[in-house]
Amino acid sequence: MVVLSSTYRMTIKEKLLLLSIFLMLLVGCGFKGESITVYTSQDQVYAEPILREFEDQSGIRIRAVYDSEAVKTVGLVNRLILEKDNPQCDLFWNNEELRTRQLASKGVLDTDIGIEVFGARTRQWVWNTNQLSLASIPKNLTTLTNVQWRGKVAIALPLFGSTSTHFQILRQQWGRKRWRQWCRALLANDVMTVDGNSVVVQLVGRGEVALGLTDSDDVRAGLKNQLPIAGKSIFEDGFLIRNSIGYIAGSPFPDLAKRLAEFLQSDSVKFALIDAGALDSFSSGSIQEVNWQSVVEENEVAVDEIKSVFLD
């Protein structure tokens, strides 16, 4: 048996210790010990690669909290309101505007910085190309109450997400009386209400309904899955669905939040989101602007009315 000297054995221990320290440093060298918490309603399949890229470039670790398709942004908004006096989040990245503006009205966001918007999607008609042609698509939303569309149309339940925003905007633009009559006429015409815009696309793709209201990114996802569908922006009664960023008032790491916000609004991120199908690549400037202040002020009343029509 070969016996090593104590000096040599000590050298081996030192080498093993140095190796272990080196490995620990190697594992941890990607992050600087800084971290930031982000709440986002952007679909996780789109947002996660973007946030990971920011981590890789900045060395800042991100804790991301995502929403669910059924309740969309509402769950995150309620959480932020509850955390107002003890903020746990640094930045809110929303794939629409209404809920972000609602948070600002409740004092959850840092008003000194304001809300920032970037990119856009559109509300769209989606139809089954085996059942309908482009020429047969309605010119406006009021047409959906006609008997020819009875039982042939699907929408997401207008309590959540972009469909809720859309219905509230229509209420503000049309006036309460006309809007309420239209909502009741939709139900009387057997419109199908489902759990989200992606479900609308699936139903149309399977031919269970001929026509639906959804978002442009959901149409692109359906086309990617080779569904027999087509989409067209709703211009007369539609609106631009822009991504929005809100800085949380009293957040733990406001400087890091600013760095992430600048990254999210960079051209590289915009093009990445376009390539992924999360944003439209074309300009939809002809779609009318929204009086967000009025929509926010009427939000609670409008939601109660939507519930009374679609749930009672």
Short mmCIF file of C-alpha atoms in Angstrom, two decimals:
data_model
loop_
_atom_site.label_atom_id
_atom_site.label_comp_id
_atom_site.label_asym_id
_atom_site.label_seq_id
_atom_site.Cartn_x
_atom_site.Cartn_y
_atom_site.Cartn_z
CA MET A 1 0.00 0.00 0.00
CA VAL A 2 1.29 3.42 -0.91
CA VAL A 3 1.09 5.93 1.94
CA LEU A 4 0.93 9.59 0.97
CA SER A 5 2.66 12.16 3.09
CA SER A 6 0.51 14.43 5.30
CA THR A 7 1.75 17.40 3.30
CA TYR A 8 0.54 15.86 0.04
CA ARG A 9 -2.82 14.83 1.58
CA MET A 10 -3.27 18.45 2.72
CA THR A 11 -2.60 19.67 -0.78
CA ILE A 12 -5.36 17.43 -2.15
CA LYS A 13 -7.83 18.77 0.43
CA GLU A 14 -6.90 22.31 -0.51
CA LYS A 15 -7.41 21.55 -4.16
CA LEU A 16 -10.81 19.99 -3.49
CA LEU A 17 -11.81 23.02 -1.42
CA LEU A 18 -10.73 25.40 -4.15
CA LEU A 19 -12.58 23.32 -6.74
CA SER A 20 -15.80 23.39 -4.72
CA ILE A 21 -15.55 27.17 -4.28
CA PHE A 22 -14.95 27.57 -8.00
CA LEU A 23 -17.99 25.46 -8.86
CA MET A 24 -20.20 27.47 -6.51
CA LEU A 25 -19.00 30.69 -8.08
CA LEU A 26 -19.55 29.26 -11.54
CA VAL A 27 -23.16 28.33 -10.75
CA GLY A 28 -23.90 31.70 -9.21
CA CYS A 29 -21.96 33.95 -11.51
CA GLY A 30 -24.96 34.48 -13.82
CA PHE A 31 -26.68 36.70 -11.24
CA LYS A 32 -25.40 39.66 -9.24
CA GLY A 33 -27.56 39.00 -6.20
CA GLU A 34 -30.13 41.52 -7.48
CA SER A 35 -33.71 40.45 -8.10
CA ILE A 36 -37.01 41.94 -9.17
CA THR A 37 -40.63 40.79 -8.98
CA VAL A 38 -42.84 41.17 -12.05
CA TYR A 39 -46.56 40.51 -12.31
CA THR A 40 -47.56 39.99 -15.92
CA SER A 41 -50.73 39.23 -17.84
CA GLN A 42 -48.75 38.72 -21.03
CA ASP A 43 -49.17 35.07 -22.01
CA GLN A 44 -46.43 33.06 -20.33
CA VAL A 45 -45.40 31.41 -23.59
CA TYR A 46 -44.51 34.88 -24.91
CA ALA A 47 -43.31 36.59 -21.73
CA GLU A 48 -41.06 33.93 -20.26
CA PRO A 49 -38.40 33.90 -23.02
CA ILE A 50 -38.27 37.72 -22.91
CA LEU A 51 -37.77 37.79 -19.16
CA ARG A 52 -35.12 35.05 -19.34
CA GLU A 53 -33.27 37.10 -21.95
CA PHE A 54 -33.28 40.09 -19.61
CA GLU A 55 -31.84 37.89 -16.86
CA ASP A 56 -29.07 36.69 -19.16
CA GLN A 57 -28.17 40.20 -20.28
CA SER A 58 -28.44 42.00 -16.95
CA GLY A 59 -27.59 39.37 -14.36
CA ILE A 60 -30.75 40.38 -12.48
CA ARG A 61 -32.93 37.50 -11.35
CA ILE A 62 -36.65 37.81 -12.10
CA ARG A 63 -39.49 36.38 -10.08
CA ALA A 64 -42.45 36.36 -12.47
CA VAL A 65 -46.07 35.87 -11.47
CA TYR A 66 -48.39 35.03 -14.36
CA ASP A 67 -52.18 35.07 -14.67
CA SER A 68 -54.53 32.38 -15.96
CA GLU A 69 -56.57 32.37 -19.17
CA ALA A 70 -59.92 32.21 -17.35
CA VAL A 71 -59.55 35.24 -15.05
CA LYS A 72 -56.83 37.00 -17.04
CA THR A 73 -55.59 40.28 -15.61
CA VAL A 74 -58.31 40.63 -12.97
CA GLY A 75 -56.61 38.26 -10.52
CA LEU A 76 -53.30 40.11 -10.68
CA VAL A 77 -55.01 43.48 -10.36
CA ASN A 78 -56.88 42.40 -7.24
CA ARG A 79 -53.63 41.07 -5.78
CA LEU A 80 -51.83 44.35 -6.43
CA ILE A 81 -54.67 46.30 -4.81
CA LEU A 82 -54.50 44.07 -1.73
CA GLU A 83 -50.71 44.56 -1.56
CA LYS A 84 -50.93 48.34 -1.97
CA ASP A 85 -49.76 49.13 1.59
CA ASN A 86 -47.01 46.49 1.46
CA PRO A 87 -45.90 46.17 -2.17
CA GLN A 88 -44.41 42.82 -3.18
CA CYS A 89 -44.18 43.62 -6.88
CA ASP A 90 -41.85 46.03 -8.68
CA LEU A 91 -43.33 46.17 -12.17
CA PHE A 92 -46.68 45.29 -13.76
CA TRP A 93 -46.45 44.21 -17.41
CA ASN A 94 -49.94 44.02 -18.85
CA ASN A 95 -50.91 42.94 -22.36
CA GLU A 96 -53.79 45.45 -22.33
CA GLU A 97 -54.45 48.93 -20.87
CA LEU A 98 -57.67 49.09 -18.89
CA ARG A 99 -56.53 47.24 -15.77
CA THR A 100 -53.27 49.17 -15.66
CA ARG A 101 -55.18 52.45 -15.79
CA GLN A 102 -57.53 51.11 -13.14
CA LEU A 103 -54.54 50.48 -10.86
CA ALA A 104 -53.33 54.03 -11.45
CA SER A 105 -56.73 55.40 -10.44
CA LYS A 106 -56.53 53.47 -7.16
CA GLY A 107 -53.08 54.80 -6.26
CA VAL A 108 -51.29 51.48 -6.78
CA LEU A 109 -48.93 52.86 -9.43
CA ASP A 110 -46.24 55.51 -9.22
CA THR A 111 -47.96 58.54 -10.78
CA ASP A 112 -44.68 60.45 -11.06
CA ILE A 113 -43.59 58.10 -13.82
CA GLY A 114 -46.94 57.35 -15.44
CA ILE A 115 -48.14 54.46 -17.57
CA GLU A 116 -46.06 53.46 -20.59
CA VAL A 117 -47.52 51.63 -23.61
CA PHE A 118 -45.92 49.76 -26.49
CA GLY A 119 -46.86 47.42 -29.31
CA ALA A 120 -50.41 46.51 -30.23
CA ARG A 121 -52.87 43.77 -31.05
CA THR A 122 -56.37 44.20 -32.45
CA ARG A 123 -59.79 42.77 -31.76
CA GLN A 124 -60.68 40.53 -34.67
CA TRP A 125 -63.37 38.58 -36.37
CA VAL A 126 -62.38 34.94 -36.67
CA TRP A 127 -64.31 32.60 -38.93
CA ASN A 128 -64.24 29.03 -40.18
CA THR A 129 -63.15 29.16 -43.82
CA ASN A 130 -65.11 25.99 -44.60
CA GLN A 131 -68.32 27.75 -43.60
CA LEU A 132 -67.88 31.45 -44.35
CA SER A 133 -66.16 33.69 -46.88
CA LEU A 134 -64.58 37.08 -46.27
CA ALA A 135 -67.49 38.75 -48.07
CA SER A 136 -69.97 37.33 -45.55
CA ILE A 137 -68.23 38.73 -42.45
CA PRO A 138 -70.31 41.42 -40.66
CA LYS A 139 -69.44 45.07 -41.15
CA ASN A 140 -70.02 45.90 -37.49
CA LEU A 141 -70.92 44.30 -34.18
CA THR A 142 -74.58 45.30 -34.21
CA THR A 143 -75.11 42.85 -37.09
CA LEU A 144 -74.47 39.93 -34.74
CA THR A 145 -78.01 40.22 -33.39
CA ASN A 146 -79.48 39.41 -36.84
CA VAL A 147 -81.24 36.07 -37.19
CA GLN A 148 -78.67 34.82 -39.75
CA TRP A 149 -76.12 34.57 -36.91
CA ARG A 150 -78.38 32.79 -34.42
CA GLY A 151 -76.35 30.12 -32.61
CA LYS A 152 -73.37 30.62 -34.91
CA VAL A 153 -71.24 33.05 -32.88
CA ALA A 154 -68.90 32.60 -29.89
CA ILE A 155 -67.35 35.22 -27.59
CA ALA A 156 -65.32 35.06 -24.41
CA LEU A 157 -67.37 35.80 -21.28
CA PRO A 158 -67.03 39.61 -21.08
CA LEU A 159 -66.02 39.68 -17.43
CA PHE A 160 -62.31 39.15 -18.03
CA GLY A 161 -59.48 40.06 -20.38
CA SER A 162 -59.76 42.00 -23.60
CA THR A 163 -63.40 41.01 -24.14
CA SER A 164 -64.38 42.73 -20.90
CA THR A 165 -62.42 45.81 -21.96
CA HIS A 166 -64.08 45.70 -25.38
CA PHE A 167 -67.59 45.57 -23.92
CA GLN A 168 -66.85 48.42 -21.53
CA ILE A 169 -65.51 50.56 -24.36
CA LEU A 170 -68.64 49.85 -26.41
CA ARG A 171 -70.78 50.91 -23.45
CA GLN A 172 -68.87 54.19 -23.21
CA GLN A 173 -69.06 54.85 -26.97
CA TRP A 174 -72.63 53.73 -27.65
CA GLY A 175 -74.29 54.86 -24.46
CA ARG A 176 -75.71 52.64 -21.74
CA LYS A 177 -79.19 52.10 -23.24
CA ARG A 178 -78.10 51.06 -26.73
CA TRP A 179 -75.28 48.92 -25.33
CA ARG A 180 -77.53 47.05 -22.88
CA GLN A 181 -80.12 46.36 -25.59
CA TRP A 182 -77.39 44.96 -27.80
CA CYS A 183 -76.01 42.70 -25.05
CA ARG A 184 -79.47 41.26 -24.37
CA ALA A 185 -80.07 40.81 -28.09
CA LEU A 186 -76.80 38.86 -28.36
CA LEU A 187 -77.96 36.41 -25.72
CA ALA A 188 -81.40 36.17 -27.30
CA ASN A 189 -79.61 35.26 -30.53
CA ASP A 190 -77.92 32.33 -28.74
CA VAL A 191 -74.38 33.68 -28.71
CA MET A 192 -72.04 31.19 -27.02
CA THR A 193 -69.96 32.57 -24.12
CA VAL A 194 -66.79 30.65 -23.24
CA ASP A 195 -63.75 30.89 -20.94
CA GLY A 196 -61.37 32.85 -23.15
CA ASN A 197 -60.41 34.11 -26.60
CA SER A 198 -58.31 31.03 -27.33
CA VAL A 199 -61.37 28.84 -26.71
CA VAL A 200 -63.32 30.95 -29.20
CA VAL A 201 -60.69 30.21 -31.85
CA GLN A 202 -60.77 26.49 -31.07
CA LEU A 203 -64.57 26.35 -31.38
CA VAL A 204 -64.46 28.19 -34.70
CA GLY A 205 -61.65 25.95 -35.93
CA ARG A 206 -63.64 22.82 -35.07
CA GLY A 207 -66.69 24.21 -36.84
CA GLU A 208 -68.85 24.23 -33.71
CA VAL A 209 -69.59 27.88 -34.50
CA ALA A 210 -68.96 29.73 -37.73
CA LEU A 211 -67.84 33.08 -36.34
CA GLY A 212 -66.24 34.52 -33.23
CA LEU A 213 -64.76 37.61 -31.60
CA THR A 214 -61.18 37.24 -30.40
CA ASP A 215 -57.73 38.87 -30.43
CA SER A 216 -55.26 38.92 -33.30
CA ASP A 217 -52.65 36.89 -31.40
CA ASP A 218 -55.18 34.10 -30.81
CA VAL A 219 -55.97 34.04 -34.53
CA ARG A 220 -52.26 33.67 -35.29
CA ALA A 221 -51.99 30.82 -32.79
CA GLY A 222 -54.90 29.06 -34.47
CA LEU A 223 -53.35 29.47 -37.90
CA LYS A 224 -50.07 28.12 -36.55
CA ASN A 225 -51.99 25.05 -35.42
CA GLN A 226 -53.35 24.74 -38.97
CA LEU A 227 -56.97 25.38 -38.05
CA PRO A 228 -59.25 26.23 -41.01
CA ILE A 229 -59.74 29.83 -39.91
CA ALA A 230 -59.12 33.39 -41.03
CA GLY A 231 -59.10 36.68 -39.16
CA LYS A 232 -59.87 40.32 -39.84
CA SER A 233 -59.53 43.38 -37.61
CA ILE A 234 -62.73 44.94 -36.28
CA PHE A 235 -62.33 48.56 -37.34
CA GLU A 236 -65.71 50.23 -36.82
CA ASP A 237 -66.29 48.94 -33.28
CA GLY A 238 -62.78 47.79 -32.37
CA PHE A 239 -59.81 49.18 -30.47
CA LEU A 240 -56.06 48.78 -30.21
CA ILE A 241 -54.93 46.42 -27.45
CA ARG A 242 -51.60 47.87 -26.41
CA ASN A 243 -49.15 46.42 -23.91
CA SER A 244 -48.82 48.64 -20.86
CA ILE A 245 -46.30 49.00 -18.06
CA GLY A 246 -47.06 50.25 -14.57
CA TYR A 247 -44.45 51.06 -11.92
CA ILE A 248 -45.65 49.98 -8.48
CA ALA A 249 -45.68 52.83 -5.93
CA GLY A 250 -43.33 52.09 -3.05
CA SER A 251 -41.90 49.02 -4.77
CA PRO A 252 -38.80 47.37 -3.27
CA PHE A 253 -36.57 47.93 -6.32
CA PRO A 254 -37.79 50.85 -8.48
CA ASP A 255 -34.43 51.31 -10.24
CA LEU A 256 -34.40 47.70 -11.39
CA ALA A 257 -38.03 48.07 -12.48
CA LYS A 258 -37.01 50.97 -14.71
CA ARG A 259 -34.24 48.92 -16.29
CA LEU A 260 -36.63 46.09 -17.08
CA ALA A 261 -39.25 48.50 -18.47
CA GLU A 262 -36.69 50.03 -20.82
CA PHE A 263 -35.73 46.55 -21.98
CA LEU A 264 -39.37 45.57 -22.61
CA GLN A 265 -39.86 48.65 -24.80
CA SER A 266 -36.72 48.07 -26.85
CA ASP A 267 -36.90 47.29 -30.57
CA SER A 268 -35.38 43.86 -30.01
CA VAL A 269 -38.20 42.86 -27.67
CA LYS A 270 -40.83 44.34 -29.97
CA PHE A 271 -39.54 42.33 -32.92
CA ALA A 272 -39.27 39.20 -30.77
CA LEU A 273 -42.91 39.55 -29.71
CA ILE A 274 -43.95 40.13 -33.31
CA ASP A 275 -42.04 37.04 -34.44
CA ALA A 276 -43.69 35.03 -31.67
CA GLY A 277 -47.13 36.25 -32.73
CA ALA A 278 -47.84 38.24 -29.56
CA LEU A 279 -47.96 41.62 -31.34
CA ASP A 280 -49.21 42.77 -34.73
CA SER A 281 -46.56 43.70 -37.26
CA PHE A 282 -48.74 46.24 -39.05
CA SER A 283 -50.13 49.63 -38.09
CA SER A 284 -53.83 49.85 -37.23
CA GLY A 285 -53.98 53.62 -36.92
CA SER A 286 -57.47 53.86 -38.42
CA ILE A 287 -58.99 52.26 -35.33
CA GLN A 288 -60.48 54.94 -33.09
CA GLU A 289 -58.87 56.03 -29.84
CA VAL A 290 -60.45 55.27 -26.47
CA ASN A 291 -61.49 57.70 -23.74
CA TRP A 292 -59.77 55.67 -21.02
CA GLN A 293 -60.59 58.06 -18.20
CA SER A 294 -64.31 57.63 -18.83
CA VAL A 295 -64.02 53.85 -19.14
CA VAL A 296 -62.07 53.62 -15.87
CA GLU A 297 -64.53 55.85 -14.03
CA GLU A 298 -67.43 53.66 -15.15
CA ASN A 299 -65.58 50.36 -14.65
CA GLU A 300 -67.33 49.08 -11.54
CA VAL A 301 -70.79 50.06 -12.77
CA ALA A 302 -70.11 48.54 -16.19
CA VAL A 303 -68.87 45.25 -14.71
CA ASP A 304 -71.98 45.02 -12.53
CA GLU A 305 -74.14 45.54 -15.60
CA ILE A 306 -72.21 42.90 -17.55
CA LYS A 307 -72.78 40.46 -14.70
CA SER A 308 -76.48 41.28 -14.57
CA VAL A 309 -76.82 40.58 -18.30
CA PHE A 310 -74.55 37.56 -18.77
CA LEU A 311 -74.75 35.79 -15.39
CA ASP A 312 -78.24 36.43 -14.03
#
